[in-house]
Tab-separated table of C-alpha atoms in Angstrom:
chain	number	residue	atom	x	y	z
A	394	MET	CA	3.778	-14.011	-17.479
A	395	SER	CA	4.848	-10.476	-18.306
A	396	TYR	CA	7.263	-11.573	-21.013
A	397	GLN	CA	4.912	-13.454	-23.341
A	398	ASP	CA	4.751	-12.213	-26.926
A	399	THR	CA	1.608	-10.660	-28.312
A	400	ALA	CA	-0.056	-12.442	-31.210
A	401	ASN	CA	-0.251	-9.390	-33.457
A	402	ASP	CA	2.128	-6.672	-34.570
A	403	PHE	CA	-0.415	-3.963	-33.840
A	404	LEU	CA	-3.488	-4.172	-31.658
A	405	ALA	CA	-6.072	-1.596	-30.559
A	406	ARG	CA	-8.875	-2.142	-28.053
A	407	ALA	CA	-11.606	0.188	-26.847
A	408	SER	CA	-14.544	-0.287	-24.493
A	409	TYR	CA	-17.258	1.785	-22.867
A	410	ALA	CA	-19.820	0.848	-20.223
A	411	HIS	CA	-22.647	2.885	-18.707
A	412	ASP	CA	-24.800	1.483	-15.896
A	413	LYS	CA	-27.843	3.727	-15.396
A	414	VAL	CA	-29.880	1.726	-12.878
A	415	ASP	CA	-27.373	0.100	-10.493
A	416	GLY	CA	-28.544	0.452	-6.878
A	417	PHE	CA	-30.468	-1.071	-4.003
A	418	THR	CA	-33.292	-0.365	-1.566
A	419	SER	CA	-33.204	-1.104	2.171
A	420	ALA	CA	-35.469	-0.946	5.204
A	421	THR	CA	-34.911	1.902	7.637
A	422	VAL	CA	-35.837	0.152	10.915
A	423	PRO	CA	-36.464	-3.566	10.241
A	424	SER	CA	-37.077	-4.373	13.937
A	425	LYS	CA	-40.197	-2.171	13.983
A	426	TYR	CA	-41.893	-3.827	11.027
A	427	THR	CA	-44.987	-5.934	11.575
A	428	GLY	CA	-47.033	-8.048	9.210
A	429	ILE	CA	-46.063	-10.765	6.816
A	430	ASP	CA	-45.114	-8.381	3.998
A	431	TRP	CA	-42.533	-6.465	6.081
A	432	ALA	CA	-43.921	-3.174	4.832
A	433	GLY	CA	-42.357	0.083	5.979
A	434	VAL	CA	-40.355	3.133	5.053
A	435	GLY	CA	-36.810	2.884	3.725
A	436	ASP	CA	-34.249	4.425	1.428
A	437	TYR	CA	-32.992	3.952	-2.111
A	438	SER	CA	-29.336	4.204	-3.068
A	439	GLN	CA	-28.854	4.706	-6.810
A	440	HIS	CA	-25.226	4.578	-7.951
A	441	PRO	CA	-24.868	4.500	-11.753
A	442	GLY	CA	-21.383	4.501	-13.208
A	443	LYS	CA	-19.432	5.046	-16.426
A	444	LYS	CA	-16.265	3.302	-17.581
A	445	TRP	CA	-14.173	4.057	-20.644
A	446	ALA	CA	-10.928	2.328	-21.661
A	447	TYR	CA	-8.588	2.332	-24.648
A	448	GLU	CA	-5.358	0.463	-25.351
A	449	ILE	CA	-2.976	0.493	-28.281
A	450	GLU	CA	-0.063	-1.936	-28.554
A	451	LYS	CA	2.706	-2.556	-31.093
A	452	THR	CA	5.312	-5.331	-31.433
A	453	TRP	CA	8.548	-5.121	-33.448
A	454	HIS	CA	9.985	-8.557	-34.235
A	455	ASP	CA	13.549	-9.649	-35.008
A	456	ILE	CA	15.374	-6.359	-34.538
A	457	GLY	CA	18.714	-8.116	-34.422
A	458	LYS	CA	18.371	-10.254	-31.290
A	459	HIS	CA	15.562	-8.055	-29.909
A	460	THR	CA	11.776	-8.234	-29.954
A	461	ILE	CA	10.211	-5.064	-28.563
A	462	ASN	CA	6.643	-4.620	-27.376
A	463	ALA	CA	5.278	-1.203	-26.368
A	464	GLY	CA	1.937	0.444	-25.814
A	465	VAL	CA	-0.303	2.969	-24.130
A	466	SER	CA	-3.513	2.417	-22.187
A	467	TYR	CA	-6.034	4.835	-20.724
A	468	HIS	CA	-8.838	4.118	-18.247
A	469	GLU	CA	-11.456	6.515	-16.909
A	470	GLU	CA	-14.251	5.756	-14.462
A	471	GLU	CA	-16.814	7.901	-12.686
A	472	MET	CA	-19.752	7.427	-10.351
A	473	ILE	CA	-22.517	9.461	-8.791
A	474	GLN	CA	-24.591	8.132	-5.916
A	475	LYS	CA	-27.977	9.612	-5.082
A	476	ARG	CA	-29.850	8.555	-1.946
A	477	TYR	CA	-33.586	8.949	-1.448
A	478	ASP	CA	-36.159	8.474	1.336
A	479	LEU	CA	-38.872	5.976	0.337
A	480	SER	CA	-42.392	5.688	1.689
A	481	SER	CA	-42.208	1.934	0.936
A	482	TRP	CA	-38.818	0.268	0.950
A	483	HIS	CA	-40.077	-2.449	-1.427
A	484	ASN	CA	-40.800	0.172	-4.107
A	485	LYS	CA	-37.905	2.293	-5.350
A	486	GLY	CA	-40.435	4.469	-7.168
A	487	SER	CA	-42.011	5.650	-3.872
A	488	ILE	CA	-39.502	8.490	-3.499
A	489	ILE	CA	-40.285	11.137	-0.872
A	490	GLU	CA	-37.173	13.258	-1.460
A	491	GLN	CA	-33.460	13.072	-2.165
A	492	TYR	CA	-31.400	13.507	0.996
A	493	ALA	CA	-27.792	12.880	-0.105
A	494	GLN	CA	-25.395	12.718	-3.047
A	495	ASP	CA	-21.783	11.542	-3.484
A	496	GLU	CA	-19.673	11.641	-6.635
A	497	GLY	CA	-16.131	11.226	-7.931
A	498	LYS	CA	-13.929	10.256	-10.853
A	499	VAL	CA	-10.585	8.486	-11.426
A	500	LYS	CA	-8.267	8.396	-14.448
A	501	ASN	CA	-5.270	6.202	-15.197
A	502	LEU	CA	-2.775	6.653	-18.035
A	503	ALA	CA	-0.143	3.938	-18.509
A	504	VAL	CA	2.824	3.627	-20.874
A	505	PHE	CA	4.655	0.301	-21.075
A	506	VAL	CA	7.599	-1.198	-22.960
A	507	GLN	CA	9.308	-4.590	-22.932
A	508	ASP	CA	12.412	-5.915	-24.692
A	509	GLU	CA	13.087	-9.611	-25.275
A	510	TYR	CA	16.779	-10.232	-25.920
A	511	LYS	CA	17.818	-13.681	-27.165
A	512	PHE	CA	21.406	-14.487	-26.198
A	513	ASP	CA	21.177	-17.730	-28.184
A	514	ASP	CA	18.717	-20.540	-28.890
A	515	GLU	CA	18.577	-21.433	-25.189
A	516	TRP	CA	18.673	-18.233	-23.128
A	517	SER	CA	16.364	-15.183	-23.315
A	518	LEU	CA	16.193	-12.077	-21.147
A	519	PHE	CA	13.029	-10.005	-20.796
A	520	VAL	CA	13.300	-6.446	-19.412
A	521	GLY	CA	10.404	-4.017	-19.182
A	522	ALA	CA	8.778	-1.179	-17.310
A	523	ARG	CA	5.337	0.370	-16.937
A	524	TYR	CA	4.662	3.990	-16.016
A	525	ASP	CA	1.306	4.771	-14.372
A	526	ARG	CA	-0.168	8.211	-13.830
A	527	PHE	CA	-3.246	7.776	-11.637
A	528	LYS	CA	-5.445	10.736	-10.748
A	529	LYS	CA	-8.236	10.905	-8.202
A	530	GLY	CA	-10.563	13.780	-8.977
A	531	ASP	CA	-12.171	16.045	-6.401
A	532	GLY	CA	-14.868	14.187	-4.490
A	533	LYS	CA	-18.202	15.881	-3.726
A	534	PHE	CA	-20.357	14.895	-0.752
A	535	TRP	CA	-23.689	16.376	0.322
A	536	ARG	CA	-26.394	15.425	2.829
A	537	SER	CA	-29.370	17.333	4.196
A	538	GLY	CA	-30.874	17.314	7.690
A	539	LYS	CA	-29.654	17.782	11.253
A	540	ASN	CA	-26.364	15.940	10.688
A	541	GLY	CA	-25.990	17.214	7.144
A	542	TYR	CA	-22.853	18.317	5.338
A	543	ASP	CA	-21.762	19.847	2.045
A	544	THR	CA	-18.079	19.283	1.377
A	545	THR	CA	-15.465	18.300	-1.208
A	546	SER	CA	-12.221	16.332	-1.098
A	547	GLU	CA	-9.061	17.458	-2.833
A	548	GLY	CA	-7.897	15.383	-5.797
A	549	LYS	CA	-4.464	13.788	-5.935
A	550	THR	CA	-2.124	12.494	-8.649
A	551	TYR	CA	0.190	9.478	-8.299
A	552	ASN	CA	3.155	8.652	-10.542
A	553	HIS	CA	4.745	5.214	-10.376
A	554	ILE	CA	7.229	3.188	-12.444
A	555	SER	CA	6.923	-0.623	-12.203
A	556	PRO	CA	9.968	-2.582	-13.453
A	557	LYS	CA	9.834	-6.188	-14.690
A	558	VAL	CA	12.623	-8.625	-15.506
A	559	ALA	CA	12.627	-12.329	-16.410
A	560	LEU	CA	15.178	-14.915	-17.495
A	561	GLU	CA	14.097	-17.936	-19.555
A	562	TYR	CA	16.080	-21.086	-20.310
A	563	LYS	CA	15.007	-23.488	-23.060
A	564	ALA	CA	16.501	-26.843	-22.029
A	565	ASN	CA	15.189	-28.604	-25.140
A	566	GLU	CA	12.257	-28.501	-27.554
A	567	ASN	CA	9.881	-29.714	-24.826
A	568	MET	CA	11.080	-27.981	-21.636
A	569	ASN	CA	11.409	-24.322	-20.595
A	570	TYR	CA	12.373	-22.874	-17.195
A	571	TYR	CA	12.007	-19.258	-16.084
A	572	VAL	CA	12.450	-16.936	-13.120
A	573	SER	CA	10.955	-13.441	-12.924
A	574	TYR	CA	10.508	-10.358	-10.763
A	575	GLY	CA	8.018	-7.540	-11.213
A	576	GLU	CA	6.260	-4.691	-9.458
A	577	SER	CA	2.643	-3.594	-9.859
A	578	PHE	CA	0.619	-0.493	-9.064
A	579	ASN	CA	-2.961	-1.232	-7.968
A	580	PRO	CA	-5.355	1.748	-7.652
A	581	PRO	CA	-8.234	1.310	-5.155
A	582	ALA	CA	-11.791	0.584	-6.246
A	583	LEU	CA	-13.860	3.664	-7.060
A	584	TYR	CA	-16.581	2.885	-4.498
A	585	ASN	CA	-13.953	2.584	-1.720
A	586	ILE	CA	-12.892	6.169	-2.406
A	587	TYR	CA	-16.163	8.016	-2.957
A	588	ARG	CA	-19.262	6.006	-2.091
A	589	PHE	CA	-21.263	6.135	1.145
A	590	GLY	CA	-22.656	2.740	2.130
A	591	GLY	CA	-25.611	3.956	4.195
A	592	SER	CA	-27.116	2.591	7.397
A	593	GLY	CA	-28.609	-0.356	5.552
A	594	MET	CA	-25.103	-1.428	4.488
A	595	GLY	CA	-23.403	-0.949	7.858
A	596	ASN	CA	-22.624	2.787	7.732
A	597	VAL	CA	-19.621	2.514	5.380
A	598	ILE	CA	-18.216	5.958	4.618
A	599	PRO	CA	-15.941	7.071	1.728
A	600	ASN	CA	-12.188	7.508	2.051
A	601	PRO	CA	-10.954	10.071	-0.520
A	602	ASP	CA	-7.422	9.746	0.963
A	603	LEU	CA	-7.132	6.046	0.051
A	604	ASP	CA	-3.821	5.305	-1.706
A	605	PRO	CA	-2.969	2.620	-4.295
A	606	GLU	CA	-1.391	-0.662	-3.246
A	607	ILE	CA	2.168	-1.424	-4.386
A	608	SER	CA	3.120	-5.080	-4.921
A	609	LYS	CA	6.347	-6.960	-5.640
A	610	THR	CA	6.119	-10.416	-7.228
A	611	TRP	CA	8.729	-13.172	-7.508
A	612	GLU	CA	7.990	-16.229	-9.649
A	613	VAL	CA	9.786	-19.380	-10.753
A	614	GLY	CA	8.314	-21.997	-13.038
A	615	MET	CA	8.546	-24.509	-15.824
A	616	LYS	CA	6.669	-25.219	-19.056
A	617	ARG	CA	6.734	-28.748	-20.449
A	618	HIS	CA	5.287	-30.324	-23.596
A	619	LEU	CA	4.321	-33.822	-22.451
A	620	THR	CA	3.206	-34.899	-25.929
A	621	ASP	CA	2.337	-33.165	-29.184
A	622	LYS	CA	-1.130	-32.504	-27.705
A	623	ASP	CA	-0.445	-32.050	-23.979
A	624	THR	CA	1.250	-29.193	-22.113
A	625	LEU	CA	1.878	-28.761	-18.368
A	626	ASP	CA	2.916	-25.501	-16.636
A	627	ILE	CA	3.912	-25.247	-12.964
A	628	SER	CA	4.826	-22.034	-11.142
A	629	LEU	CA	5.623	-20.956	-7.589
A	630	TYR	CA	5.075	-17.324	-6.643
A	631	GLN	CA	5.338	-14.874	-3.775
A	632	VAL	CA	3.676	-11.450	-3.666
A	633	GLU	CA	4.445	-8.716	-1.120
A	634	THR	CA	1.948	-5.852	-0.961
A	635	LYS	CA	2.323	-2.565	0.916
A	636	ASP	CA	-0.504	-0.168	1.845
A	637	LYS	CA	-2.976	-3.063	1.731
A	638	VAL	CA	-6.595	-1.872	1.511
A	639	ALA	CA	-8.451	-3.168	4.591
A	640	TYR	CA	-12.145	-2.983	5.577
A	641	THR	CA	-12.003	-1.389	9.047
A	642	TYR	CA	-14.483	-0.873	11.900
A	643	PHE	CA	-14.180	2.365	13.904
A	644	TYR	CA	-15.613	2.183	17.431
A	645	ALA	CA	-16.746	4.887	19.836
A	646	PRO	CA	-13.984	5.568	22.437
A	647	ASN	CA	-13.806	2.825	25.077
A	648	SER	CA	-16.825	1.096	23.552
A	649	SER	CA	-17.796	-1.781	21.265
A	650	ILE	CA	-20.318	0.418	19.443
A	651	VAL	CA	-19.411	0.812	15.755
A	652	GLU	CA	-19.525	4.479	14.745
A	653	TYR	CA	-18.645	3.831	11.100
A	654	LYS	CA	-16.713	1.550	8.732
A	655	GLN	CA	-14.178	2.559	6.105
A	656	TYR	CA	-11.605	1.146	3.691
A	657	ILE	CA	-8.119	2.249	4.771
A	658	ASN	CA	-4.495	1.526	3.879
A	659	TYR	CA	-3.289	-0.861	6.544
A	660	GLY	CA	-0.151	-2.922	6.953
A	661	GLU	CA	1.441	-5.398	4.569
A	662	GLU	CA	0.353	-8.666	2.972
A	663	ASN	CA	2.588	-11.595	2.050
A	664	ARG	CA	1.021	-14.116	-0.328
A	665	ARG	CA	2.530	-17.400	-1.485
A	666	GLY	CA	1.113	-19.949	-3.853
A	667	ILE	CA	1.498	-22.605	-6.495
A	668	GLU	CA	-0.284	-22.749	-9.846
A	669	LEU	CA	-0.691	-25.696	-12.218
A	670	ASN	CA	-2.022	-25.429	-15.757
A	671	TYR	CA	-2.703	-28.396	-18.061
A	672	GLU	CA	-3.793	-28.079	-21.692
A	673	HIS	CA	-4.880	-30.800	-24.105
A	674	ARG	CA	-5.599	-30.407	-27.817
A	675	PHE	CA	-8.109	-32.920	-29.186
A	676	ASN	CA	-7.591	-31.794	-32.785
A	677	ASP	CA	-6.782	-28.659	-34.775
A	678	ASN	CA	-10.100	-27.043	-33.779
A	679	LEU	CA	-10.896	-28.192	-30.220
A	680	SER	CA	-8.773	-27.852	-27.064
A	681	SER	CA	-9.283	-27.998	-23.307
A	682	TYR	CA	-7.598	-26.568	-20.209
A	683	ILE	CA	-7.550	-27.111	-16.458
A	684	ASN	CA	-5.982	-24.551	-14.122
A	685	TYR	CA	-5.667	-24.780	-10.342
A	686	ALA	CA	-4.017	-22.409	-7.852
A	687	TRP	CA	-3.500	-22.851	-4.124
A	688	GLN	CA	-2.398	-19.832	-2.113
A	689	MET	CA	-2.110	-18.513	1.429
A	690	GLY	CA	-1.908	-14.884	2.564
A	691	LYS	CA	-0.547	-13.446	5.811
A	692	VAL	CA	-1.028	-9.858	6.947
A	693	SER	CA	0.938	-7.730	9.405
A	694	GLY	CA	0.166	-4.272	10.751
A	695	PRO	CA	0.218	-2.036	13.842
A	696	GLU	CA	-2.569	-1.493	16.351
A	697	ILE	CA	-4.985	1.349	15.579
A	698	THR	CA	-6.844	2.579	18.660
A	699	ASN	CA	-10.640	2.185	18.701
A	700	THR	CA	-10.734	-0.053	15.603
A	701	ASN	CA	-10.805	-3.757	14.860
A	702	GLN	CA	-7.190	-3.429	13.658
A	703	SER	CA	-5.714	-4.622	16.950
A	704	GLY	CA	-2.231	-5.286	15.584
A	705	TYR	CA	-1.244	-8.398	13.631
A	706	ASN	CA	1.948	-10.277	12.922
A	707	ASN	CA	1.658	-12.824	10.096
A	708	GLN	CA	-2.025	-13.409	10.742
A	709	VAL	CA	-4.010	-15.318	8.126
A	710	ASP	CA	-5.505	-12.965	5.528
A	711	TYR	CA	-8.956	-14.371	4.860
A	712	GLY	CA	-9.360	-11.960	1.952
A	713	VAL	CA	-7.096	-14.242	-0.111
A	714	PRO	CA	-9.006	-17.173	-1.677
A	715	LYS	CA	-7.185	-20.403	-0.848
A	716	HIS	CA	-8.434	-22.292	-3.911
A	717	ILE	CA	-8.989	-21.028	-7.470
A	718	PHE	CA	-10.022	-23.449	-10.226
A	719	HIS	CA	-10.630	-22.960	-13.955
A	720	ALA	CA	-11.554	-25.475	-16.647
A	721	GLY	CA	-13.001	-25.190	-20.107
A	722	LEU	CA	-13.202	-26.000	-23.787
A	723	ALA	CA	-12.083	-23.748	-26.644
A	724	TYR	CA	-13.196	-24.117	-30.278
A	725	ASP	CA	-11.620	-22.367	-33.252
A	726	ARG	CA	-12.502	-23.242	-36.842
A	727	ALA	CA	-12.585	-21.078	-39.956
A	728	LYS	CA	-14.502	-17.925	-38.994
A	729	TRP	CA	-15.988	-19.239	-35.731
A	730	ILE	CA	-14.525	-19.187	-32.214
A	731	ALA	CA	-16.276	-20.365	-29.049
A	732	LEU	CA	-15.438	-20.837	-25.359
A	733	LEU	CA	-17.077	-22.664	-22.464
A	734	ASP	CA	-15.431	-21.736	-19.148
A	735	MET	CA	-16.048	-22.899	-15.578
A	736	GLN	CA	-14.506	-21.252	-12.532
A	737	TYR	CA	-14.532	-21.800	-8.779
A	738	VAL	CA	-13.230	-19.377	-6.147
A	739	SER	CA	-13.275	-20.422	-2.489
A	740	PRO	CA	-14.696	-18.086	0.231
A	741	ARG	CA	-12.472	-15.123	1.123
A	742	GLN	CA	-13.402	-14.727	4.786
A	743	ASN	CA	-13.195	-16.438	8.169
A	744	ALA	CA	-15.220	-19.656	8.253
A	745	ASN	CA	-17.240	-18.213	11.174
A	746	ALA	CA	-18.224	-15.061	9.255
A	747	PRO	CA	-21.807	-14.959	7.898
A	748	GLY	CA	-22.292	-15.540	4.185
A	749	GLY	CA	-24.991	-14.650	1.720
A	750	GLU	CA	-25.362	-11.070	2.912
A	751	TYR	CA	-23.867	-7.624	2.318
A	752	GLY	CA	-20.219	-7.527	3.365
A	753	ALA	CA	-19.673	-11.262	2.790
A	754	TYR	CA	-17.099	-12.649	0.371
A	755	ASP	CA	-18.824	-15.878	-0.648
A	756	GLY	CA	-17.261	-18.737	-2.518
A	757	TYR	CA	-18.783	-19.265	-5.944
A	758	PHE	CA	-18.883	-21.539	-8.990
A	759	LEU	CA	-19.727	-19.929	-12.335
A	760	VAL	CA	-20.179	-21.129	-15.895
A	761	ASN	CA	-19.501	-18.630	-18.699
A	762	THR	CA	-19.586	-18.878	-22.477
A	763	SER	CA	-18.853	-16.831	-25.576
A	764	VAL	CA	-19.214	-17.169	-29.355
A	765	GLY	CA	-17.305	-15.082	-31.870
A	766	TYR	CA	-17.429	-14.631	-35.635
A	767	ARG	CA	-14.556	-13.270	-37.754
A	768	VAL	CA	-16.214	-10.965	-40.257
A	769	THR	CA	-12.756	-10.440	-41.749
A	770	PRO	CA	-9.348	-11.704	-40.564
A	771	ASP	CA	-8.938	-8.417	-38.669
A	772	PHE	CA	-12.504	-7.757	-37.452
A	773	THR	CA	-14.293	-10.009	-34.932
A	774	VAL	CA	-17.758	-9.772	-33.363
A	775	LYS	CA	-18.265	-11.636	-30.077
A	776	PHE	CA	-21.283	-12.372	-27.884
A	777	SER	CA	-20.726	-13.498	-24.285
A	778	ILE	CA	-22.844	-14.721	-21.394
A	779	ASP	CA	-21.280	-14.605	-17.935
A	780	ASN	CA	-22.838	-16.508	-15.032
A	781	ILE	CA	-25.119	-18.580	-17.276
A	782	PHE	CA	-27.031	-20.109	-14.358
A	783	ASP	CA	-27.578	-16.701	-12.693
A	784	ARG	CA	-25.884	-17.684	-9.416
A	785	GLU	CA	-26.472	-15.257	-6.545
A	786	PHE	CA	-23.570	-14.523	-4.211
A	787	TYR	CA	-21.872	-11.603	-2.480
A	788	ASP	CA	-18.475	-10.168	-3.298
A	789	ASN	CA	-18.791	-7.559	-0.535
A	790	GLU	CA	-21.865	-6.357	-2.453
A	791	ALA	CA	-24.448	-8.380	-4.363
A	792	THR	CA	-23.021	-9.380	-7.742
A	793	ALA	CA	-24.551	-8.656	-11.123
A	794	GLY	CA	-26.010	-12.101	-11.891
A	795	ARG	CA	-26.315	-13.266	-15.498
A	796	THR	CA	-24.667	-10.731	-17.815
A	797	TYR	CA	-24.789	-10.416	-21.619
A	798	THR	CA	-22.055	-8.645	-23.595
A	799	LEU	CA	-21.731	-7.840	-27.287
A	800	GLY	CA	-18.303	-6.643	-28.367
A	801	VAL	CA	-16.101	-6.028	-31.390
A	802	ARG	CA	-12.359	-6.246	-31.860
A	803	TYR	CA	-10.222	-4.849	-34.657
A	804	GLU	CA	-6.580	-5.796	-35.221
A	805	TYR	CA	-4.223	-4.245	-37.728
């Protein structure tokens, strides 16, 4: 919930990631290949990226009846995609020449503040707002050859204020009820704006004009302490999203031939769901949790000529996972902290759509873990392994597989 207190009076976080080798190779004309090794020419798409983020947050407690939380966050991300002809599509080192390049950058600066006002021991009001300034930089696109191009897209800046308000009622020491409303500003993924998918990925082209999604969320729920060691939370929510980003096929006029595919802003989504969270504490050091959410999304939008967007009215949105499940164990003793987490997300596509290939949104079950050590009360070093069993699945693109992360956190 947006109105939960932070654990520390002052908190700063920073992170940086640089992926130098991200990319894929593909066959140019698979139907012409012969032989058991499927040898042949192809292309190599290399799309390294950089991400940098920083957040600083401060909480002021017991200012009369107020508790105020405020902060600033900054996020910057950039990518450059280079595409090459290969003499052997199995070998990304068999480069003949570079034939295309795409690049772009996004930045997001956010300022947020929230005030908790306690009327008395039973009633609390939470009021807050977040200001986002999101900037898409100029995109650059180049390709050689007969159908080549050399062009740029104009950057654009978005400014948006997202309000949040919640009312909480503490019926007794073991039972809380709340109702809340909030808005959110969701910038599109970087690769949807700037990256060319290539013929091997279905001829997906960039959309530098893609706008952020704007969502409104209503929620009502309860929090109950069943025993000294057991807690149960239940919430009902509804989310309305405008300018929904949709993966769209564009056909040749009066034809079923796909000329290209592109992510566009299309229609509205209405999502409803219920979430249950149960926590049990075995002792002062070991606790467990189980979280389950069921949800259903419906999408509406007008007909767009020569596309697969034929006009919908409350049609099922298969991009919304119907089932989300989390469970795990958390350990915290002296200087050591550890977590074992399991998560399941159901498929996010029509049951008749193919899975296990580019463009699919497969269901998946992952096991993740992390171990941390408090060097001092304020300084923590943590090592994490995501996707321990190296599960392979597609979330539109092939996912990263087993991932190792070493991080530090400083609180003051």
